Coordinates of C-alpha atoms and ligand atoms in Angstrom, one line a residue:
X1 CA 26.1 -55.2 47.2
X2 CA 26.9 -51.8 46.1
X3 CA 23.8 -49.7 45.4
X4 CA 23.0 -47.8 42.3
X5 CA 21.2 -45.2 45.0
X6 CA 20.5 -44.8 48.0
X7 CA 17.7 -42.5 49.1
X8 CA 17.3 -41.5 52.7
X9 CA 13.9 -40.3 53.8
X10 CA 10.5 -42.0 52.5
X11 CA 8.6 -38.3 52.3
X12 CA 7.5 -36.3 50.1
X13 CA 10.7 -35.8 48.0
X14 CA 12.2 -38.8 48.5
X15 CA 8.8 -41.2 47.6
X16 CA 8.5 -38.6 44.6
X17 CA 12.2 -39.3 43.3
X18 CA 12.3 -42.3 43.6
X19 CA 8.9 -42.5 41.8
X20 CA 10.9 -40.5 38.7
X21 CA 14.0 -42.6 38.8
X22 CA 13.3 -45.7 36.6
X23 CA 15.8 -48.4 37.7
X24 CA 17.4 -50.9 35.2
X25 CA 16.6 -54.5 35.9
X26 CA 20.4 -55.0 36.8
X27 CA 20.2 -51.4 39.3
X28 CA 19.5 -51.8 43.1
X29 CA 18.1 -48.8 44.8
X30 CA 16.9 -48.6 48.3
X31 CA 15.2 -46.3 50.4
X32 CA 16.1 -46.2 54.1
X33 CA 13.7 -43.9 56.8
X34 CA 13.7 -44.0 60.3
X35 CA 10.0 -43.9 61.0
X36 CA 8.3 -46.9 61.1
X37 CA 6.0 -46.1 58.5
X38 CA 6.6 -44.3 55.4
X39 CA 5.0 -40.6 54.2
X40 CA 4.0 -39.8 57.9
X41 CA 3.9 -35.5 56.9
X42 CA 2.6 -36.4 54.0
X43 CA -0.1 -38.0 55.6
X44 CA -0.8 -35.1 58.0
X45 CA -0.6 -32.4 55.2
X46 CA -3.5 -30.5 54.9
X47 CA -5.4 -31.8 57.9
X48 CA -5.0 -35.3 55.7
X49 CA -6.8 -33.8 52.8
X50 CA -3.0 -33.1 51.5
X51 CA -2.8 -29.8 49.7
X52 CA -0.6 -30.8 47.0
X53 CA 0.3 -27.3 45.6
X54 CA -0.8 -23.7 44.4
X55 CA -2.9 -22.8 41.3
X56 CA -1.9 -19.6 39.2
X57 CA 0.9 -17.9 37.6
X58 CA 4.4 -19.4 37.9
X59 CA 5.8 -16.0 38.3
X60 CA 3.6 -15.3 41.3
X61 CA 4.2 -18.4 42.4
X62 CA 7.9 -18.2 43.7
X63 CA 6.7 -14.9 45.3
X64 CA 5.8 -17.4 48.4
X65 CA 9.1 -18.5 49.6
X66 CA 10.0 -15.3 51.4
X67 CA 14.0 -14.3 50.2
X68 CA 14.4 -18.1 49.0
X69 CA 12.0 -17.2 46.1
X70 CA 14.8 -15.5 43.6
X71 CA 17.2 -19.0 44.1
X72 CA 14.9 -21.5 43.9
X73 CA 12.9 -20.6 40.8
X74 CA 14.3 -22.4 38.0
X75 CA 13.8 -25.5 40.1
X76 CA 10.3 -24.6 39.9
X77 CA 9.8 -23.3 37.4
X78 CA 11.2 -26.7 36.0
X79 CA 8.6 -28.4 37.1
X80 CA 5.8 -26.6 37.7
X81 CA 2.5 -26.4 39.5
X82 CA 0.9 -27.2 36.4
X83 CA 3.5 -29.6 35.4
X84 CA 2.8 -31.4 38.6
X85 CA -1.0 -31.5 37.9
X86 CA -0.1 -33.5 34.7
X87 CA 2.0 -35.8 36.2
X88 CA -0.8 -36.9 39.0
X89 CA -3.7 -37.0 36.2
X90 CA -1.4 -39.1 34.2
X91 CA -1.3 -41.6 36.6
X92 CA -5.3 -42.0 37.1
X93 CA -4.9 -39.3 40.3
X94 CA -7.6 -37.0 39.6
X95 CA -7.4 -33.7 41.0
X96 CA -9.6 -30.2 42.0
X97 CA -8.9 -26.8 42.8
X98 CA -10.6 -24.8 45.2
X99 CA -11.8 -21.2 45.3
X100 CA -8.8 -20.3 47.0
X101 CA -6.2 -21.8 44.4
X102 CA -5.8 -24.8 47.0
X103 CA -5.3 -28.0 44.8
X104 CA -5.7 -31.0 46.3
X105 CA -6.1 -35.1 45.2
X106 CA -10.0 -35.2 44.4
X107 CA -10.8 -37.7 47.1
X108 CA -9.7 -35.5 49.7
X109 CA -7.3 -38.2 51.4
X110 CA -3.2 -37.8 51.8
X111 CA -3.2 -41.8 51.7
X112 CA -4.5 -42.0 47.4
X113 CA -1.3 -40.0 46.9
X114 CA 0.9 -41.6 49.6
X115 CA -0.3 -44.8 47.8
X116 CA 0.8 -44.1 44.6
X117 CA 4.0 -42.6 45.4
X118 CA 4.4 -46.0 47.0
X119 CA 2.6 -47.8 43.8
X120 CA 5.5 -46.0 41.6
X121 CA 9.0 -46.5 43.7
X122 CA 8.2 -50.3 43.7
X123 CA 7.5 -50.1 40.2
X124 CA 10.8 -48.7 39.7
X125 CA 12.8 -51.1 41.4
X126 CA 13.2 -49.4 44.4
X127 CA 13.2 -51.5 47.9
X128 CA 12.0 -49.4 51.2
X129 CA 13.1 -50.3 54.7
X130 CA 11.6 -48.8 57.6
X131 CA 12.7 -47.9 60.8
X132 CA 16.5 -47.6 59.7
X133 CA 18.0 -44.4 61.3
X134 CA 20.7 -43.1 58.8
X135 CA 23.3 -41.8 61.3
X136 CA 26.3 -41.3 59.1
X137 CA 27.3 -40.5 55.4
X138 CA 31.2 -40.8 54.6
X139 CA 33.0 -40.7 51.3
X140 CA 34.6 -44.0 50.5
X141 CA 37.6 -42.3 49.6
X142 CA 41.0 -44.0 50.8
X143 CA 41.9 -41.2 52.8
X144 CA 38.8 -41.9 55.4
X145 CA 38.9 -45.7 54.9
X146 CA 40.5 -45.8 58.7
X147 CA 36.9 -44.4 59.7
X148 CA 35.1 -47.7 58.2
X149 CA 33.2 -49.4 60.5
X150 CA 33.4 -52.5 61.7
X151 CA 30.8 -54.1 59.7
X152 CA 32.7 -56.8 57.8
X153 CA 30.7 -57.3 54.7
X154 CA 31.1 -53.6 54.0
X155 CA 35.0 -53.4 54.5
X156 CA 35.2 -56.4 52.4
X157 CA 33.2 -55.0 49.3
X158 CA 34.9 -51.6 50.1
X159 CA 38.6 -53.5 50.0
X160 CA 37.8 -55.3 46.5
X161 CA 36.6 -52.1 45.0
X162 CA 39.0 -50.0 42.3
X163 CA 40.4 -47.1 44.3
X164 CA 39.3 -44.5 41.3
X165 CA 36.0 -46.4 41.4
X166 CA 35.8 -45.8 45.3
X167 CA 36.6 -42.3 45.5
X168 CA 32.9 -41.9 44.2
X169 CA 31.0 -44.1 46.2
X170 CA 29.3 -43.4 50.0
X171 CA 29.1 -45.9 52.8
X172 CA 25.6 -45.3 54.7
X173 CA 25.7 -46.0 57.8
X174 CA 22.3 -46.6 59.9
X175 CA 21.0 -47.2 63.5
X176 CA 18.3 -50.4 63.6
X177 CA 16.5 -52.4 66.5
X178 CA 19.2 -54.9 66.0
X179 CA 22.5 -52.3 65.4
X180 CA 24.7 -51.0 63.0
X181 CA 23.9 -51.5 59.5
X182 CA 26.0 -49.9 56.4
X183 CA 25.4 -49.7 53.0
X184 CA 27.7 -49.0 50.0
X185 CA 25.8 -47.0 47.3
X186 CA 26.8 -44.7 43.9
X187 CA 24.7 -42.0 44.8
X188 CA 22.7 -40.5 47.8
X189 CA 19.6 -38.8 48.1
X190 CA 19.2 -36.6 51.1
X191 CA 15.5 -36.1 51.3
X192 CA 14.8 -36.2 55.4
X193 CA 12.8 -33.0 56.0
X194 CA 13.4 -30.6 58.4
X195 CA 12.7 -30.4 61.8
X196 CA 8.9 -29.9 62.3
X197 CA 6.6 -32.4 63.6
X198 CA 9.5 -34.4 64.9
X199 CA 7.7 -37.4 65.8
X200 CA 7.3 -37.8 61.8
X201 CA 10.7 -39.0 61.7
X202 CA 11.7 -35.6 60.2
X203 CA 13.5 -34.5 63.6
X204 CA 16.4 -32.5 62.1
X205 CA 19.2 -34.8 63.4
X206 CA 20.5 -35.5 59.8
X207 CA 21.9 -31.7 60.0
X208 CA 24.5 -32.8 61.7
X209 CA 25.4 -36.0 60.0
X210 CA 25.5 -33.4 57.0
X211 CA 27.6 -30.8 58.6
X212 CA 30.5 -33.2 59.3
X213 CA 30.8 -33.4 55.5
X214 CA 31.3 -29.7 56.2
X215 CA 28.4 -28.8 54.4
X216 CA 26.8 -25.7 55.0
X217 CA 23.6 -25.2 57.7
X218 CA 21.8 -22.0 57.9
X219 CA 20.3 -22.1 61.3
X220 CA 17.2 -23.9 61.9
X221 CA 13.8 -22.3 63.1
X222 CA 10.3 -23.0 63.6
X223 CA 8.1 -21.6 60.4
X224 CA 4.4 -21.4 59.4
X225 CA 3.7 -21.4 63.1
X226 CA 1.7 -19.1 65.7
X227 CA 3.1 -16.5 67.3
X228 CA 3.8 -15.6 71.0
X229 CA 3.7 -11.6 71.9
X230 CA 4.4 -10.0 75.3
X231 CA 0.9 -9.2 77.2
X232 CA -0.9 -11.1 74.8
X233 CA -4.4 -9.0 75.0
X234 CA -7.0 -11.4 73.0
X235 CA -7.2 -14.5 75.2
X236 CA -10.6 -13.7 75.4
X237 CA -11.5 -13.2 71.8
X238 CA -10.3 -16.6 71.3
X239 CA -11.5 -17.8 67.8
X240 CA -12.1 -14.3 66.3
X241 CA -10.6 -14.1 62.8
X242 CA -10.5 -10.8 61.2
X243 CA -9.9 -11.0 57.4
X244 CA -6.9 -9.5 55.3
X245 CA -5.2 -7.7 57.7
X246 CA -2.1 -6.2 57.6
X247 CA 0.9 -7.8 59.3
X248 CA 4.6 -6.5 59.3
X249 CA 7.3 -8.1 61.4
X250 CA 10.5 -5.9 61.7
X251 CA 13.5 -5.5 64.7
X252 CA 13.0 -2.3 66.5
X253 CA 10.6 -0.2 67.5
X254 CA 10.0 1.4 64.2
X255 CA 9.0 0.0 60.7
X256 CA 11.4 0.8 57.7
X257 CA 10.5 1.2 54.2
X258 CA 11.4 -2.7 53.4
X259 CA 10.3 -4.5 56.7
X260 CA 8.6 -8.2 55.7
X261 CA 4.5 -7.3 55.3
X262 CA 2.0 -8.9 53.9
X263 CA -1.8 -9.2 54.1
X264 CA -3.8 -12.3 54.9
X265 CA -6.1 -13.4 57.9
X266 CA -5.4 -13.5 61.3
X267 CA -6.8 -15.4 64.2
X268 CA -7.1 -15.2 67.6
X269 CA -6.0 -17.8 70.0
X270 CA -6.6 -18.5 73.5
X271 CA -2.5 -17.9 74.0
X272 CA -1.2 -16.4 70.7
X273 CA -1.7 -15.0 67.1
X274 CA -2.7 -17.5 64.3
X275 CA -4.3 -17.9 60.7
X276 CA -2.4 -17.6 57.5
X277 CA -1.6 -13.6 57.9
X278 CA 0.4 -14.8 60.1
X279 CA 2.3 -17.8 59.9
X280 CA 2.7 -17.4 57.1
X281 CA 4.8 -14.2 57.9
X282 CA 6.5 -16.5 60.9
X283 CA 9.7 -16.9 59.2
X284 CA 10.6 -13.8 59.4
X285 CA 10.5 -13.5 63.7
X286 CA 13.0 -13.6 65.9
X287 CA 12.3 -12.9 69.8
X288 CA 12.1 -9.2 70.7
X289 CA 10.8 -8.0 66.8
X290 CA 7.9 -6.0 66.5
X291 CA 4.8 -7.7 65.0
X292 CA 2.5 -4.9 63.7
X293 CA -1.0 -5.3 62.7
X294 CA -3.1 -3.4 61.0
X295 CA -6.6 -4.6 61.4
X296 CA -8.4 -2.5 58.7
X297 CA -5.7 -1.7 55.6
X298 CA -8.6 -0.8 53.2
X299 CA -9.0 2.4 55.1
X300 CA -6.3 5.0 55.3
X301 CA -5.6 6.0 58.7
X302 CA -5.5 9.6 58.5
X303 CA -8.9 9.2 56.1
X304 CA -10.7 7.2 59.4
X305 CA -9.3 10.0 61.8
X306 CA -10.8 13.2 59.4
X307 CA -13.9 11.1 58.9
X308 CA -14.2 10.1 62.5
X309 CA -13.9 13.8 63.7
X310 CA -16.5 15.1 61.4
X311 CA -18.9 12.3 62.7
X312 CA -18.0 13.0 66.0
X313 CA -19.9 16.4 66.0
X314 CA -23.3 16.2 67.9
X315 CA -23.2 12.6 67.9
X316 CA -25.5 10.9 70.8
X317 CA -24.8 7.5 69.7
X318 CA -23.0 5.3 71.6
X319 CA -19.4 4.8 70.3
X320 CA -19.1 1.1 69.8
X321 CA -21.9 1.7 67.2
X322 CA -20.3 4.1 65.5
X323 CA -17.5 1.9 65.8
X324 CA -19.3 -1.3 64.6
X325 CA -21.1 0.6 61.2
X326 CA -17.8 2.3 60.2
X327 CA -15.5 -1.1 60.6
X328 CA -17.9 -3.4 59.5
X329 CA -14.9 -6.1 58.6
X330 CA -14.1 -6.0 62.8
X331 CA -16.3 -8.2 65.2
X332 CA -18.4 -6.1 67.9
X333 CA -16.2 -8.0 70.2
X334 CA -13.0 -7.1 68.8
X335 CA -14.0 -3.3 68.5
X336 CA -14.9 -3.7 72.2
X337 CA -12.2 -5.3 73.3
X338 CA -9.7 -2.4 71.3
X339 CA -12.2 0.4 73.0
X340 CA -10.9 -1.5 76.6
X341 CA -7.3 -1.4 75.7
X342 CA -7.5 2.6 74.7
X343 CA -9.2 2.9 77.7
X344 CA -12.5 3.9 76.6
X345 CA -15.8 3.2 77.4
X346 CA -17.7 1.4 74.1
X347 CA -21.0 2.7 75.8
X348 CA -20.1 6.0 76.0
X349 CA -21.4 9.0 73.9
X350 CA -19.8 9.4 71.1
X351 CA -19.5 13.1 71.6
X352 CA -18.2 13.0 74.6
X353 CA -15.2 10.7 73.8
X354 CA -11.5 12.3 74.6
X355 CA -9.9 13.0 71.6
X356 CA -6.7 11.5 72.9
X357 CA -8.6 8.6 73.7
X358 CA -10.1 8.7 69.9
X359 CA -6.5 9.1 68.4
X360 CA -5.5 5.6 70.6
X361 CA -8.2 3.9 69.9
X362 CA -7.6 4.5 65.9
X363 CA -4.3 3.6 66.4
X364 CA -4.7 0.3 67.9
X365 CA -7.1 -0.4 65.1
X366 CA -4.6 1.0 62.2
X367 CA -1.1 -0.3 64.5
X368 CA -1.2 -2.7 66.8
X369 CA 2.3 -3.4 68.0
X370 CA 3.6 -6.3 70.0
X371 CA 7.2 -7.6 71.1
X372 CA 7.5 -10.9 70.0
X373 CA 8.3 -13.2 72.7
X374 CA 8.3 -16.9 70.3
X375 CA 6.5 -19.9 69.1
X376 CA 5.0 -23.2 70.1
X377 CA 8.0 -24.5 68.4
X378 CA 8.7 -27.1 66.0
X379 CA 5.7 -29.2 67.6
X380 CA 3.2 -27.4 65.9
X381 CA 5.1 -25.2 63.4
X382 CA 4.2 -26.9 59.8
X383 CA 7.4 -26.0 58.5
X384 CA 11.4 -25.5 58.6
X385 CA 13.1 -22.2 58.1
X386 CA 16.7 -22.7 57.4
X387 CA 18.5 -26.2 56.3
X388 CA 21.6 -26.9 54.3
X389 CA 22.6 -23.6 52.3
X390 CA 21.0 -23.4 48.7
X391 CA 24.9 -22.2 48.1
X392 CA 25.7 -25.7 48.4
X393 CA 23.9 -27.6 45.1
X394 CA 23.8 -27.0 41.7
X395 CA 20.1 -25.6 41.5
X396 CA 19.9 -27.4 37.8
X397 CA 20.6 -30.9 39.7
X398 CA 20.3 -30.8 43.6
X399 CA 23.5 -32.4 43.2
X400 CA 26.1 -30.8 45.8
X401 CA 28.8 -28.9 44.3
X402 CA 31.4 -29.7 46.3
X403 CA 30.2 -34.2 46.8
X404 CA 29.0 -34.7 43.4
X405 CA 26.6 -38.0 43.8
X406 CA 25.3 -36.1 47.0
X407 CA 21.7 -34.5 46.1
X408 CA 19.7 -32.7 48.8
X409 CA 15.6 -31.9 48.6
X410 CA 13.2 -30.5 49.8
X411 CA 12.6 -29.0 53.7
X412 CA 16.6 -30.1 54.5
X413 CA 17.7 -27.2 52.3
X414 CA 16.8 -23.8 53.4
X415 CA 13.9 -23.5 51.8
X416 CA 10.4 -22.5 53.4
X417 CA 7.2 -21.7 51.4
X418 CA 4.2 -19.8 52.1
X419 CA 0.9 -22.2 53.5
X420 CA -1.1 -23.0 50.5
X421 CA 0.6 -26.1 48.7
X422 CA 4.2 -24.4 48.1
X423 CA 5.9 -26.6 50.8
X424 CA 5.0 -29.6 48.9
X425 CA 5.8 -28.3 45.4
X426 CA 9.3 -27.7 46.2
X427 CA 9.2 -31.1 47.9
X428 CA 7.9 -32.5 44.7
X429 CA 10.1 -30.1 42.1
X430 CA 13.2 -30.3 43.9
X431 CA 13.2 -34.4 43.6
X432 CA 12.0 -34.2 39.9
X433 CA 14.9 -31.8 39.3
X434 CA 17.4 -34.6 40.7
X435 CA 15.4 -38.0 39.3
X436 CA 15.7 -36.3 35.5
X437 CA 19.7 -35.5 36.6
X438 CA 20.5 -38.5 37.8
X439 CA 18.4 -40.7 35.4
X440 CA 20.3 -39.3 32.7
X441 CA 23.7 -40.2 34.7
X442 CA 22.9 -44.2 35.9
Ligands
FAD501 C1 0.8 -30.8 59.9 C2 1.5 -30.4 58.6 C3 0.6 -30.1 57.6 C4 1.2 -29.7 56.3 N1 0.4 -29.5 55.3 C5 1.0 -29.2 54.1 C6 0.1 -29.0 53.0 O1 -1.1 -29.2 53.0 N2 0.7 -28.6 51.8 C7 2.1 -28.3 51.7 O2 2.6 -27.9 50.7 N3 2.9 -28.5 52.8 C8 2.4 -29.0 53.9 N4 3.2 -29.2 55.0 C9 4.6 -29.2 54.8 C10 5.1 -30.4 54.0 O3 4.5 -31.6 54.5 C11 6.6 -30.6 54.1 O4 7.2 -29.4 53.6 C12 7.0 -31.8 53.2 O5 6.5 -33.0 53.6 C13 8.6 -31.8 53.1 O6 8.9 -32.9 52.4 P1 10.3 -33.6 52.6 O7 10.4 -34.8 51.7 O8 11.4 -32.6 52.5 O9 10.3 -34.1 54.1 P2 9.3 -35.1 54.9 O10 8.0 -35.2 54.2 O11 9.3 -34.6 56.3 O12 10.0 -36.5 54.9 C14 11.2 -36.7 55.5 C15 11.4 -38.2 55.7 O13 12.8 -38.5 56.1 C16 12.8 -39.4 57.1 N5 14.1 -39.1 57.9 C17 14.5 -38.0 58.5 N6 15.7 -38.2 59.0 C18 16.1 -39.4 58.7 C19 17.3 -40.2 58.9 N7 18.3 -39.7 59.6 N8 17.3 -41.5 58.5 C20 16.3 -42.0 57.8 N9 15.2 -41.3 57.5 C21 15.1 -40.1 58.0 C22 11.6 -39.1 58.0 O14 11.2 -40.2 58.7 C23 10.6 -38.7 56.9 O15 9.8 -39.8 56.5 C24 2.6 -29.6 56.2 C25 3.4 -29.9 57.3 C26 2.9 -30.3 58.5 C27 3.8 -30.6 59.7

C-alpha cells in the first residue's frame, strides 16, 4: 500500500496534525512512534495538569522563544493562543486561565486532551502503531533505489510505481520487536520531539536519520533546565525562592549592553539554581559563562549604597536587621547567608561594620556572579534548544524547501519557548500550519 501520509511521532504535534488532516475515505494515513504508548510528554506536561499555552497579546507572545521569536511568528501568529482556545472549546474541551496567564484543560488532567487528540486522528482516518522505531527516511527516487531494503513487498510496490510518480514518494523504514518494517508513503510528517525526557520516546536519534538527507542540525542542548555554577554557595538555603530577580547570562567576565536578561523567580536547590528566572534563561548557557543575579532589581544599587551609608550613622542595631527591614523581598536566611559570604557578621553593630565589607555585601545582593559549570542534562531539562534549522522549511508550510512532502514540527526544529505554555503552542501551531498545507494538497 502506498500511504497518503505518514506521520512519525504520536506527540503533541503529530496527534495535533493528524487531528487537522481530514482523510478521504479512499486516503490511508498512519502514524508510527517508538514508545509504547502514545502522548507520553504530553502526559507529563505541566506536572500532568498540561499547560496548554499562554494568555495575552500575540505580539508579546513570540517575545518567549529567545532569538527564535522573529522566525517563527507568522506560524504563530497563524494560529494563535487564542485560536487554539477556540479550537479545544469547540470540541467540548473546556478550558481556564490562571492568575498567571497559565491556561490549562479545566479538569486539570494531560489525559482529557491526550484523549481527544486521540478521539480526533481516529476520526480522521488515521491508524497509530506503537512501538515502531523510524530509523530511516530515503527518497524513492531511482537514483537511491540500490539503497532499498530488502523488504520485498516494498521493492515490489516501489518497482510497479511510475518513475515521475516515484521521485515524490518516501520509503519509511522502521525498527519493531519482530524487525525491519518499511512503508511507502506521499508525504512525511516529522513530529518526534527533541531530546528531553528521553525515556518519552523523544530521545533525539531521528537527528541523524534527518541529517543523512543532509538537512541542516543546529546543535542540540539541554533547555528550561537548572543550572550548575562553580562553588555553588546555597546548598543550605535549599528551597528558598526569591521573587523577580534579575538574571543575565553572558561569556566573560563582564556584562555587555545586549547580554540575555530577564527577570523572573529563582530558587534555590540543594545542588544548583532553579525556578522560572532561570530556566527559563537556560538556553542561553554554555559552560564557563557568567550567570549574574541580581537579587533586588527594584532598588538601584548606588540608591541602597547612599541610603545604606546615611543609615549607617549611630546605628546600634544589629545589621541583619537593618538588612531584613530594608530588603524585605530577601528571606532572613538568605540575607544571612550573603552577610557569611561577604564575610560579615549579621549580629554585628551596624555601626561598626567595614565599609569594604558593606560595599561586598551590597554587591552580592545587587551582582551575584557565578561560572557556569552545566546542567542536569536532558533528564530533567523540559526542553530542546537547537533541532533541524528553521532555514530549512517554508515557515508558511513546515514543508522542507529543499524535500517538498517532507514537513518538520515542533521541538525537532530549533525552536525552544519560554516555560508557561509556549512549548506546546508551537507544538500545536507548527502542525496546524502543515495539516491546513497539506490538506489543501491531498
Ligand atoms: C516534564 C515536562 C513538562 C512539560 N510541560 C510543558 C507544559 O506544561 N507546557 C508546555 O508548553 N510545554 C511543556 N513541556 C514541553 C512540551 O511537552 C514539548 O515541547 C512538546 O511535547 C513537544 O511536542 P513534539 O510533538 O515536538 O514532541 P513530543 O511531544 O516529545 O513527541 C514526540 C514523539 O515522537 C516519538 N518519536 C521520537 N523519535 C521517533 C522515531 N525515531 N520513530 C518513531 N517515533 C519517534 C516519541 O516517542 C514521541 O511520542 C514539558 C516538557 C517536559 C519534559
Amino acid at each position: 500500500m502506498i500511504y497518503d501520509i505518514i506521520i512519525i511521532g504520536a506527540g503533541a504535534s503529530g496527534l495535533f496534525a493528524a487531528s487537522n488532516i481530514k482523510l478521504k475515505k479512499n486516503q490511508h494515513g498512519l502514524i508510527l512512534d517508538k514508545a509504547k504508548k502514545p502522548g507520553l510528554k504530553l502526559l507529563m506536561a505541566g506536572s500532568g495538569q498540561c499547560n496548554l499555552t499562554h494568555a495575552g497579546d500575540i505580539k508579546e507572545f513570540v517575545t518567549h522563544y529567545g532569538p527564535s521569536g522573529k522566525k517563527i511568528r507568522s506560524i504563530i501568529y497563524n494560529f494563535s493562543n487564542d485560536m487554539l482556545k477556540t479550537w479545544f472549546t469547540d470540541r467540548g474541551l473546556k478550558l481556564m486561565t490562571r492568575d498567571d496567564g497559565k491556561v490549562f484543560p479545566e479538569t486539570m488532567y494531560s489525559r482529557t486532551v491526550l484523549d481527544l487528540f486521540l478521539k480526533e486522528s481516529s476520526r480522521n482516518c488515521f491508524e497509530l502503531r506503537q512501538s515502531h522505531d523510524v530509523v530511516d527516511i530515503t527518497q524513492l527516487s531511482d537514483n537511491n533505489s540500490d539503497s532499498v531494503t530488502s523488504d520485498k513487498t516494498t521493492d515490489t510496490i516501489a518497482q510497479s510505481i511510475d518513475s515521475s510518480v516515484k521521485d515524490s514518494l518516501f520509503r519509511i523504514t522502521v525498527a519493531t520487536a519482530s524487525g525491519k518494517e518499511t512503508y511507502i508513503t506521499k508525504k512525511v510528517i516529522v513530529a518526534t520531539g527533541g531530546c528531553s525526557y528521553p525515556a518519552t520516546g523523544s530521545d533525539g536519534a531521528i537527528f541523524s536519520v534527518l541529517t543523512a538527507l543532509d538537512l541542516e542540525l543546529i546543535p542540540c542542548k539541554p533547555a528550561l533546565v537548572p543550572l550548575s555554577v562553580e562553588g555553588y554557595p546555597y546548598a543550605e538555603l535549599s528551597g528558598n525562592s526569591v521573587k523577580q530577580a534579575q538574571v543575565w547570562i553572558y561569556e566573560g567576565k563582564h556584562r555587555k549592553k545586549n547580554s540575555p536578561t530577564m527577570r523572573g523567580d529563582v530558587l534555590m536547590t540543594h545542588r544548583d539554581f532553579s525556578g522560572p528566572g532561570i530556566i527559563d534563561m537556560s538556553r542561553y548557557a554554555k559552560n564557563g559563562y557568567t550567570l549574574e543575579i541580581n537579587w533586588v532589581p527594584e532598588k538601584n544599587p548606588e540608591t541602597i549604597l547612599s541610603d545604606i551609608n546615611t543609615m549607617r550613622k549611630g546605628n546600634k542595631k544589629q545589621l541583619i536587621s537593618v538588612l531584613t527591614e530594608y530588603f524585605p523581598t530577601l528571606t532572613q536566611a538568605h540575607l544571612r547567608w550573603l552577610c557569611q559570604r561577604a564575610e560579615t557578621d549579621p549580629a554585628i553593630r551596624f555601626t561598626d561594620v567595614n565599609s569594604d565589607k558593606l560595599k561586598t555585601l551590597i554587591r552580592f545582593i545587587t551582582s551575584d556572579t557565578f561560572t557556569i559549570s552545566g546542567t542536569q542534562g536532558y533528564k530533567v531539562a523540559m526542553a530542546t534548544a537547537g533541532g533541524i534549522a528553521l532555514s530549512e522549511i517554508s515557515t508558511s508550510t513546515m514543508e522542507c524547501k529543499r524535500i517538498p512532502g517532507l514537513y518538520i514540527l515542533g521541538e525537532a526544529l530549533d525552536v525552544d519557548g519560554d516555560t508557561g505554555g509556549y512549548n506546546l503552542q508551537f507544538a500545536f501551531s507548527s502542525a496546524m500550519r502543515a495539516a491546513a498545507h497539506i490538506s489543501d494538497e491531498i
